[in-house]
Amino acid sequence: MSLDNLRNLYQQVILERYKSPRHRGKTDPVDRYQKGHNPSCGDTIELTLHLDEAAERIQDVKFDGEGCAISLASADLMAEALRGRTVAEALEMVQRFQSMMRGEAEFPQEFRKLNVMQGVAQFPVRIKCANLSWHTLKAALEAQEAQLAAFVSNE
Ligand code: ZN
C-alpha cells in the first residue's frame, strides 16, 4: 500500500473508531482489571478482560477511559483483535505491536486492521498514545501470572 493511501486509511479508521467505538465498556464478568495512564498526553485507559475457566484464553476485552483519538482508537482495535486469542498469543501481539511502532514489523493478513496503526510511527510523540492499551494489556496479563504463582506457593 502506498504511503498516501496508508495515511488516508489511518486517519479514517482512527476518527471512525474514536467516534463509534465497538468495544467500549466493561466485560461481564471482570476477570482482570488494569488501569493505564500515559502522562505525556493525559490518556487514561481502564481495561477489563473476561477469560475462560483455565485463564488461558481471552473471551472478551473491553476498555473505558478518556484520551486522544489515537489512544482510544488503538484500544478499540486491540479489543477486537484479542477476542478468542490465548494469553500467549496476546503477549506475542503486544511485542509485535511495539515492534511495529518502531517500524520493524507488521501484522499478518489475519490482523491487517491493526496495521493501519503503522501511520502513528510517523509521529513519534503519539507512539505512547497508540501503545498505551497494549502496555496496559501486558500488565493485566502479567498480573495474572503473578497471582497464579502466589496461589501455587500458598498450597
Ligand atoms: Zn494521546
mmCIF file with all atom_site columns, C-alpha atoms and ligand atoms in Angstrom:
data_model
loop_
_atom_site.group_PDB
_atom_site.id
_atom_site.type_symbol
_atom_site.label_atom_id
_atom_site.label_alt_id
_atom_site.label_comp_id
_atom_site.label_asym_id
_atom_site.label_entity_id
_atom_site.label_seq_id
_atom_site.pdbx_PDB_ins_code
_atom_site.Cartn_x
_atom_site.Cartn_y
_atom_site.Cartn_z
_atom_site.occupancy
_atom_site.B_iso_or_equiv
_atom_site.pdbx_formal_charge
_atom_site.auth_seq_id
_atom_site.auth_comp_id
_atom_site.auth_asym_id
_atom_site.auth_atom_id
_atom_site.pdbx_PDB_model_num
ATOM   1   C  CA . MET A 1 1   ? 0.000   0.000   0.000  1.00 0.00 ? 1   MET A CA 1
ATOM   2   C  CA . SER A 1 2   ? 1.373   3.460   -0.856 1.00 0.00 ? 2   SER A CA 1
ATOM   3   C  CA . LEU A 1 3   ? 2.226   5.835   1.947  1.00 0.00 ? 3   LEU A CA 1
ATOM   4   C  CA . ASP A 1 4   ? -0.553  8.259   0.931  1.00 0.00 ? 4   ASP A CA 1
ATOM   5   C  CA . ASN A 1 5   ? -3.177  5.516   0.919  1.00 0.00 ? 5   ASN A CA 1
ATOM   6   C  CA . LEU A 1 6   ? -1.974  4.242   4.265  1.00 0.00 ? 6   LEU A CA 1
ATOM   7   C  CA . ARG A 1 7   ? -2.126  7.758   5.719  1.00 0.00 ? 7   ARG A CA 1
ATOM   8   C  CA . ASN A 1 8   ? -5.690  8.297   4.498  1.00 0.00 ? 8   ASN A CA 1
ATOM   9   C  CA . LEU A 1 9   ? -6.852  4.927   5.758  1.00 0.00 ? 9   LEU A CA 1
ATOM   10  C  CA . TYR A 1 10  ? -5.151  5.559   9.091  1.00 0.00 ? 10  TYR A CA 1
ATOM   11  C  CA . GLN A 1 11  ? -6.932  8.901   9.551  1.00 0.00 ? 11  GLN A CA 1
ATOM   12  C  CA . GLN A 1 12  ? -10.302 7.450   8.548  1.00 0.00 ? 12  GLN A CA 1
ATOM   13  C  CA . VAL A 1 13  ? -10.031 4.428   10.824 1.00 0.00 ? 13  VAL A CA 1
ATOM   14  C  CA . ILE A 1 14  ? -8.836  6.455   13.818 1.00 0.00 ? 14  ILE A CA 1
ATOM   15  C  CA . LEU A 1 15  ? -11.622 9.012   13.521 1.00 0.00 ? 15  LEU A CA 1
ATOM   16  C  CA . GLU A 1 16  ? -14.273 6.406   12.886 1.00 0.00 ? 16  GLU A CA 1
ATOM   17  C  CA . ARG A 1 17  ? -13.234 4.243   15.871 1.00 0.00 ? 17  ARG A CA 1
ATOM   18  C  CA . TYR A 1 18  ? -12.927 7.268   18.095 1.00 0.00 ? 18  TYR A CA 1
ATOM   19  C  CA . LYS A 1 19  ? -16.458 8.450   17.267 1.00 0.00 ? 19  LYS A CA 1
ATOM   20  C  CA . SER A 1 20  ? -18.088 4.999   17.277 1.00 0.00 ? 20  SER A CA 1
ATOM   21  C  CA . PRO A 1 21  ? -16.067 2.541   19.350 1.00 0.00 ? 21  PRO A CA 1
ATOM   22  C  CA . ARG A 1 22  ? -17.258 -1.086  19.162 1.00 0.00 ? 22  ARG A CA 1
ATOM   23  C  CA . HIS A 1 23  ? -15.715 -2.342  22.401 1.00 0.00 ? 23  HIS A CA 1
ATOM   24  C  CA . ARG A 1 24  ? -16.119 0.411   24.959 1.00 0.00 ? 24  ARG A CA 1
ATOM   25  C  CA . GLY A 1 25  ? -17.483 -0.674  28.344 1.00 0.00 ? 25  GLY A CA 1
ATOM   26  C  CA . LYS A 1 26  ? -16.783 -3.403  30.873 1.00 0.00 ? 26  LYS A CA 1
ATOM   27  C  CA . THR A 1 27  ? -16.678 -7.171  30.406 1.00 0.00 ? 27  THR A CA 1
ATOM   28  C  CA . ASP A 1 28  ? -19.113 -9.382  32.312 1.00 0.00 ? 28  ASP A CA 1
ATOM   29  C  CA . PRO A 1 29  ? -17.660 -10.928 34.381 1.00 0.00 ? 29  PRO A CA 1
ATOM   30  C  CA . VAL A 1 30  ? -14.458 -8.962  35.018 1.00 0.00 ? 30  VAL A CA 1
ATOM   31  C  CA . ASP A 1 31  ? -11.628 -11.495 35.426 1.00 0.00 ? 31  ASP A CA 1
ATOM   32  C  CA . ARG A 1 32  ? -8.832  -8.949  35.051 1.00 0.00 ? 32  ARG A CA 1
ATOM   33  C  CA . TYR A 1 33  ? -8.834  -5.205  35.554 1.00 0.00 ? 33  TYR A CA 1
ATOM   34  C  CA . GLN A 1 34  ? -5.969  -2.895  34.760 1.00 0.00 ? 34  GLN A CA 1
ATOM   35  C  CA . LYS A 1 35  ? -5.709  0.846   34.578 1.00 0.00 ? 35  LYS A CA 1
ATOM   36  C  CA . GLY A 1 36  ? -3.142  2.508   32.343 1.00 0.00 ? 36  GLY A CA 1
ATOM   37  C  CA . HIS A 1 37  ? -2.024  6.111   32.099 1.00 0.00 ? 37  HIS A CA 1
ATOM   38  C  CA . ASN A 1 38  ? 0.040   7.996   29.546 1.00 0.00 ? 38  ASN A CA 1
ATOM   39  C  CA . PRO A 1 39  ? 1.152   11.210  31.290 1.00 0.00 ? 39  PRO A CA 1
ATOM   40  C  CA . SER A 1 40  ? 2.749   12.693  28.159 1.00 0.00 ? 40  SER A CA 1
ATOM   41  C  CA . CYS A 1 41  ? -0.711  13.128  26.598 1.00 0.00 ? 41  CYS A CA 1
ATOM   42  C  CA . GLY A 1 42  ? -3.103  12.609  29.534 1.00 0.00 ? 42  GLY A CA 1
ATOM   43  C  CA . ASP A 1 43  ? -4.692  9.412   28.191 1.00 0.00 ? 43  ASP A CA 1
ATOM   44  C  CA . THR A 1 44  ? -6.239  7.043   30.748 1.00 0.00 ? 44  THR A CA 1
ATOM   45  C  CA . ILE A 1 45  ? -7.458  3.560   29.863 1.00 0.00 ? 45  ILE A CA 1
ATOM   46  C  CA . GLU A 1 46  ? -9.345  1.089   32.042 1.00 0.00 ? 46  GLU A CA 1
ATOM   47  C  CA . LEU A 1 47  ? -9.114  -2.367  30.570 1.00 0.00 ? 47  LEU A CA 1
ATOM   48  C  CA . THR A 1 48  ? -11.272 -5.334  31.606 1.00 0.00 ? 48  THR A CA 1
ATOM   49  C  CA . LEU A 1 49  ? -10.832 -8.921  30.455 1.00 0.00 ? 49  LEU A CA 1
ATOM   50  C  CA . HIS A 1 50  ? -13.085 -11.938 30.597 1.00 0.00 ? 50  HIS A CA 1
ATOM   51  C  CA . LEU A 1 51  ? -11.012 -15.150 30.459 1.00 0.00 ? 51  LEU A CA 1
ATOM   52  C  CA . ASP A 1 52  ? -12.049 -18.787 30.121 1.00 0.00 ? 52  ASP A CA 1
ATOM   53  C  CA . GLU A 1 53  ? -12.066 -21.028 33.203 1.00 0.00 ? 53  GLU A CA 1
ATOM   54  C  CA . ALA A 1 54  ? -8.456  -22.104 32.741 1.00 0.00 ? 54  ALA A CA 1
ATOM   55  C  CA . ALA A 1 55  ? -7.460  -18.419 32.366 1.00 0.00 ? 55  ALA A CA 1
ATOM   56  C  CA . GLU A 1 56  ? -5.735  -19.371 29.116 1.00 0.00 ? 56  GLU A CA 1
ATOM   57  C  CA . ARG A 1 57  ? -7.993  -17.826 26.521 1.00 0.00 ? 57  ARG A CA 1
ATOM   58  C  CA . ILE A 1 58  ? -9.436  -14.320 26.215 1.00 0.00 ? 58  ILE A CA 1
ATOM   59  C  CA . GLN A 1 59  ? -13.212 -14.467 25.785 1.00 0.00 ? 59  GLN A CA 1
ATOM   60  C  CA . ASP A 1 60  ? -13.824 -10.740 25.749 1.00 0.00 ? 60  ASP A CA 1
ATOM   61  C  CA . VAL A 1 61  ? -11.977 -7.447  26.157 1.00 0.00 ? 61  VAL A CA 1
ATOM   62  C  CA . LYS A 1 62  ? -13.434 -4.018  26.768 1.00 0.00 ? 62  LYS A CA 1
ATOM   63  C  CA . PHE A 1 63  ? -11.953 -0.643  27.516 1.00 0.00 ? 63  PHE A CA 1
ATOM   64  C  CA . ASP A 1 64  ? -13.121 2.569   29.073 1.00 0.00 ? 64  ASP A CA 1
ATOM   65  C  CA . GLY A 1 65  ? -11.397 5.837   29.728 1.00 0.00 ? 65  GLY A CA 1
ATOM   66  C  CA . GLU A 1 66  ? -10.597 9.259   28.409 1.00 0.00 ? 66  GLU A CA 1
ATOM   67  C  CA . GLY A 1 67  ? -7.940  10.160  25.934 1.00 0.00 ? 67  GLY A CA 1
ATOM   68  C  CA . CYS A 1 68  ? -6.999  11.340  22.495 1.00 0.00 ? 68  CYS A CA 1
ATOM   69  C  CA . ALA A 1 69  ? -8.381  9.775   19.318 1.00 0.00 ? 69  ALA A CA 1
ATOM   70  C  CA . ILE A 1 70  ? -5.235  7.688   18.759 1.00 0.00 ? 70  ILE A CA 1
ATOM   71  C  CA . SER A 1 71  ? -5.232  6.110   22.244 1.00 0.00 ? 71  SER A CA 1
ATOM   72  C  CA . LEU A 1 72  ? -8.937  5.227   22.145 1.00 0.00 ? 72  LEU A CA 1
ATOM   73  C  CA . ALA A 1 73  ? -8.957  4.006   18.536 1.00 0.00 ? 73  ALA A CA 1
ATOM   74  C  CA . SER A 1 74  ? -5.933  1.832   19.309 1.00 0.00 ? 74  SER A CA 1
ATOM   75  C  CA . ALA A 1 75  ? -7.724  0.332   22.343 1.00 0.00 ? 75  ALA A CA 1
ATOM   76  C  CA . ASP A 1 76  ? -10.827 -0.427  20.271 1.00 0.00 ? 76  ASP A CA 1
ATOM   77  C  CA . LEU A 1 77  ? -8.848  -2.145  17.504 1.00 0.00 ? 77  LEU A CA 1
ATOM   78  C  CA . MET A 1 78  ? -6.863  -4.082  20.096 1.00 0.00 ? 78  MET A CA 1
ATOM   79  C  CA . ALA A 1 79  ? -10.001 -5.310  21.882 1.00 0.00 ? 79  ALA A CA 1
ATOM   80  C  CA . GLU A 1 80  ? -11.379 -6.603  18.599 1.00 0.00 ? 80  GLU A CA 1
ATOM   81  C  CA . ALA A 1 81  ? -8.178  -8.419  17.644 1.00 0.00 ? 81  ALA A CA 1
ATOM   82  C  CA . LEU A 1 82  ? -7.816  -10.109 21.042 1.00 0.00 ? 82  LEU A CA 1
ATOM   83  C  CA . ARG A 1 83  ? -11.185 -11.855 21.281 1.00 0.00 ? 83  ARG A CA 1
ATOM   84  C  CA . GLY A 1 84  ? -10.702 -15.626 21.252 1.00 0.00 ? 84  GLY A CA 1
ATOM   85  C  CA . ARG A 1 85  ? -6.895  -15.443 21.449 1.00 0.00 ? 85  ARG A CA 1
ATOM   86  C  CA . THR A 1 86  ? -4.839  -17.285 24.026 1.00 0.00 ? 86  THR A CA 1
ATOM   87  C  CA . VAL A 1 87  ? -2.876  -15.355 26.652 1.00 0.00 ? 87  VAL A CA 1
ATOM   88  C  CA . ALA A 1 88  ? 0.371   -16.469 24.962 1.00 0.00 ? 88  ALA A CA 1
ATOM   89  C  CA . GLU A 1 89  ? -0.839  -15.187 21.580 1.00 0.00 ? 89  GLU A CA 1
ATOM   90  C  CA . ALA A 1 90  ? -1.885  -11.898 23.159 1.00 0.00 ? 90  ALA A CA 1
ATOM   91  C  CA . LEU A 1 91  ? 1.575   -11.393 24.694 1.00 0.00 ? 91  LEU A CA 1
ATOM   92  C  CA . GLU A 1 92  ? 3.142   -12.057 21.276 1.00 0.00 ? 92  GLU A CA 1
ATOM   93  C  CA . MET A 1 93  ? 0.833   -9.458  19.783 1.00 0.00 ? 93  MET A CA 1
ATOM   94  C  CA . VAL A 1 94  ? 1.983   -6.899  22.374 1.00 0.00 ? 94  VAL A CA 1
ATOM   95  C  CA . GLN A 1 95  ? 5.577   -7.485  21.225 1.00 0.00 ? 95  GLN A CA 1
ATOM   96  C  CA . ARG A 1 96  ? 4.618   -7.232  17.589 1.00 0.00 ? 96  ARG A CA 1
ATOM   97  C  CA . PHE A 1 97  ? 2.658   -4.022  18.076 1.00 0.00 ? 97  PHE A CA 1
ATOM   98  C  CA . GLN A 1 98  ? 5.579   -2.404  19.886 1.00 0.00 ? 98  GLN A CA 1
ATOM   99  C  CA . SER A 1 99  ? 7.932   -3.517  17.071 1.00 0.00 ? 99  SER A CA 1
ATOM   100 C  CA . MET A 1 100 ? 5.504   -2.093  14.533 1.00 0.00 ? 100 MET A CA 1
ATOM   101 C  CA . MET A 1 101 ? 5.637   1.275   16.306 1.00 0.00 ? 101 MET A CA 1
ATOM   102 C  CA . ARG A 1 102 ? 9.409   1.197   15.744 1.00 0.00 ? 102 ARG A CA 1
ATOM   103 C  CA . GLY A 1 103 ? 8.808   0.427   12.065 1.00 0.00 ? 103 GLY A CA 1
ATOM   104 C  CA . GLU A 1 104 ? 10.258  -3.084  12.447 1.00 0.00 ? 104 GLU A CA 1
ATOM   105 C  CA . ALA A 1 105 ? 7.245   -5.355  11.952 1.00 0.00 ? 105 ALA A CA 1
ATOM   106 C  CA . GLU A 1 106 ? 3.649   -5.600  10.873 1.00 0.00 ? 106 GLU A CA 1
ATOM   107 C  CA . PHE A 1 107 ? 0.756   -7.988  11.495 1.00 0.00 ? 107 PHE A CA 1
ATOM   108 C  CA . PRO A 1 108 ? -0.150  -10.872 9.170  1.00 0.00 ? 108 PRO A CA 1
ATOM   109 C  CA . GLN A 1 109 ? -3.270  -10.724 6.984  1.00 0.00 ? 109 GLN A CA 1
ATOM   110 C  CA . GLU A 1 110 ? -5.499  -12.091 9.753  1.00 0.00 ? 110 GLU A CA 1
ATOM   111 C  CA . PHE A 1 111 ? -4.865  -8.966  11.859 1.00 0.00 ? 111 PHE A CA 1
ATOM   112 C  CA . ARG A 1 112 ? -4.439  -6.486  8.996  1.00 0.00 ? 112 ARG A CA 1
ATOM   113 C  CA . LYS A 1 113 ? -6.774  -3.949  10.645 1.00 0.00 ? 113 LYS A CA 1
ATOM   114 C  CA . LEU A 1 114 ? -4.076  -3.362  13.258 1.00 0.00 ? 114 LEU A CA 1
ATOM   115 C  CA . ASN A 1 115 ? -1.607  -2.408  10.517 1.00 0.00 ? 115 ASN A CA 1
ATOM   116 C  CA . VAL A 1 116 ? -3.348  0.917   9.938  1.00 0.00 ? 116 VAL A CA 1
ATOM   117 C  CA . MET A 1 117 ? -1.760  1.983   13.237 1.00 0.00 ? 117 MET A CA 1
ATOM   118 C  CA . GLN A 1 118 ? 1.572   1.996   11.412 1.00 0.00 ? 118 GLN A CA 1
ATOM   119 C  CA . GLY A 1 119 ? 0.617   5.537   10.468 1.00 0.00 ? 119 GLY A CA 1
ATOM   120 C  CA . VAL A 1 120 ? 1.350   6.580   14.072 1.00 0.00 ? 120 VAL A CA 1
ATOM   121 C  CA . ALA A 1 121 ? 5.008   5.602   13.719 1.00 0.00 ? 121 ALA A CA 1
ATOM   122 C  CA . GLN A 1 122 ? 5.459   8.765   11.622 1.00 0.00 ? 122 GLN A CA 1
ATOM   123 C  CA . PHE A 1 123 ? 4.534   10.891  14.644 1.00 0.00 ? 123 PHE A CA 1
ATOM   124 C  CA . PRO A 1 124 ? 6.938   9.861   17.424 1.00 0.00 ? 124 PRO A CA 1
ATOM   125 C  CA . VAL A 1 125 ? 5.189   11.905  20.130 1.00 0.00 ? 125 VAL A CA 1
ATOM   126 C  CA . ARG A 1 126 ? 1.994   9.914   19.551 1.00 0.00 ? 126 ARG A CA 1
ATOM   127 C  CA . ILE A 1 127 ? 3.542   6.443   19.747 1.00 0.00 ? 127 ILE A CA 1
ATOM   128 C  CA . LYS A 1 128 ? 2.924   6.306   23.511 1.00 0.00 ? 128 LYS A CA 1
ATOM   129 C  CA . CYS A 1 129 ? -0.763  7.018   22.841 1.00 0.00 ? 129 CYS A CA 1
ATOM   130 C  CA . ALA A 1 130 ? -1.025  4.049   20.466 1.00 0.00 ? 130 ALA A CA 1
ATOM   131 C  CA . ASN A 1 131 ? 0.989   1.807   22.794 1.00 0.00 ? 131 ASN A CA 1
ATOM   132 C  CA . LEU A 1 132 ? -0.991  2.621   25.949 1.00 0.00 ? 132 LEU A CA 1
ATOM   133 C  CA . SER A 1 133 ? -3.699  -0.040  25.590 1.00 0.00 ? 133 SER A CA 1
ATOM   134 C  CA . TRP A 1 134 ? -1.131  -2.715  24.653 1.00 0.00 ? 134 TRP A CA 1
ATOM   135 C  CA . HIS A 1 135 ? 1.091   -1.743  27.556 1.00 0.00 ? 135 HIS A CA 1
ATOM   136 C  CA . THR A 1 136 ? -1.940  -1.939  29.873 1.00 0.00 ? 136 THR A CA 1
ATOM   137 C  CA . LEU A 1 137 ? -2.897  -5.340  28.465 1.00 0.00 ? 137 LEU A CA 1
ATOM   138 C  CA . LYS A 1 138 ? 0.588   -6.687  29.156 1.00 0.00 ? 138 LYS A CA 1
ATOM   139 C  CA . ALA A 1 139 ? 0.337   -5.520  32.785 1.00 0.00 ? 139 ALA A CA 1
ATOM   140 C  CA . ALA A 1 140 ? -3.100  -7.169  33.115 1.00 0.00 ? 140 ALA A CA 1
ATOM   141 C  CA . LEU A 1 141 ? -1.812  -10.491 31.772 1.00 0.00 ? 141 LEU A CA 1
ATOM   142 C  CA . GLU A 1 142 ? 1.359   -10.430 33.841 1.00 0.00 ? 142 GLU A CA 1
ATOM   143 C  CA . ALA A 1 143 ? -0.626  -9.643  36.994 1.00 0.00 ? 143 ALA A CA 1
ATOM   144 C  CA . GLN A 1 144 ? -2.489  -12.849 36.262 1.00 0.00 ? 144 GLN A CA 1
ATOM   145 C  CA . GLU A 1 145 ? 0.751   -14.850 36.197 1.00 0.00 ? 145 GLU A CA 1
ATOM   146 C  CA . ALA A 1 146 ? 1.851   -13.307 39.479 1.00 0.00 ? 146 ALA A CA 1
ATOM   147 C  CA . GLN A 1 147 ? -1.486  -14.194 41.095 1.00 0.00 ? 147 GLN A CA 1
ATOM   148 C  CA . LEU A 1 148 ? -1.299  -17.768 39.844 1.00 0.00 ? 148 LEU A CA 1
ATOM   149 C  CA . ALA A 1 149 ? 2.251   -18.099 41.132 1.00 0.00 ? 149 ALA A CA 1
ATOM   150 C  CA . ALA A 1 150 ? 1.154   -16.788 44.541 1.00 0.00 ? 150 ALA A CA 1
ATOM   151 C  CA . PHE A 1 151 ? -1.742  -19.235 44.550 1.00 0.00 ? 151 PHE A CA 1
ATOM   152 C  CA . VAL A 1 152 ? 0.539   -22.170 43.789 1.00 0.00 ? 152 VAL A CA 1
ATOM   153 C  CA . SER A 1 153 ? 3.029   -21.256 46.513 1.00 0.00 ? 153 SER A CA 1
ATOM   154 C  CA . ASN A 1 154 ? 0.239   -20.975 49.095 1.00 0.00 ? 154 ASN A CA 1
ATOM   155 C  CA . GLU A 1 155 ? -0.862  -24.573 48.619 1.00 0.00 ? 155 GLU A CA 1
HETATM 156 ZN ZN . ZN  B 2 .   ? -2.815  10.515  23.465 1.00 0.00 ? 1   ZN  B ZN 1
#
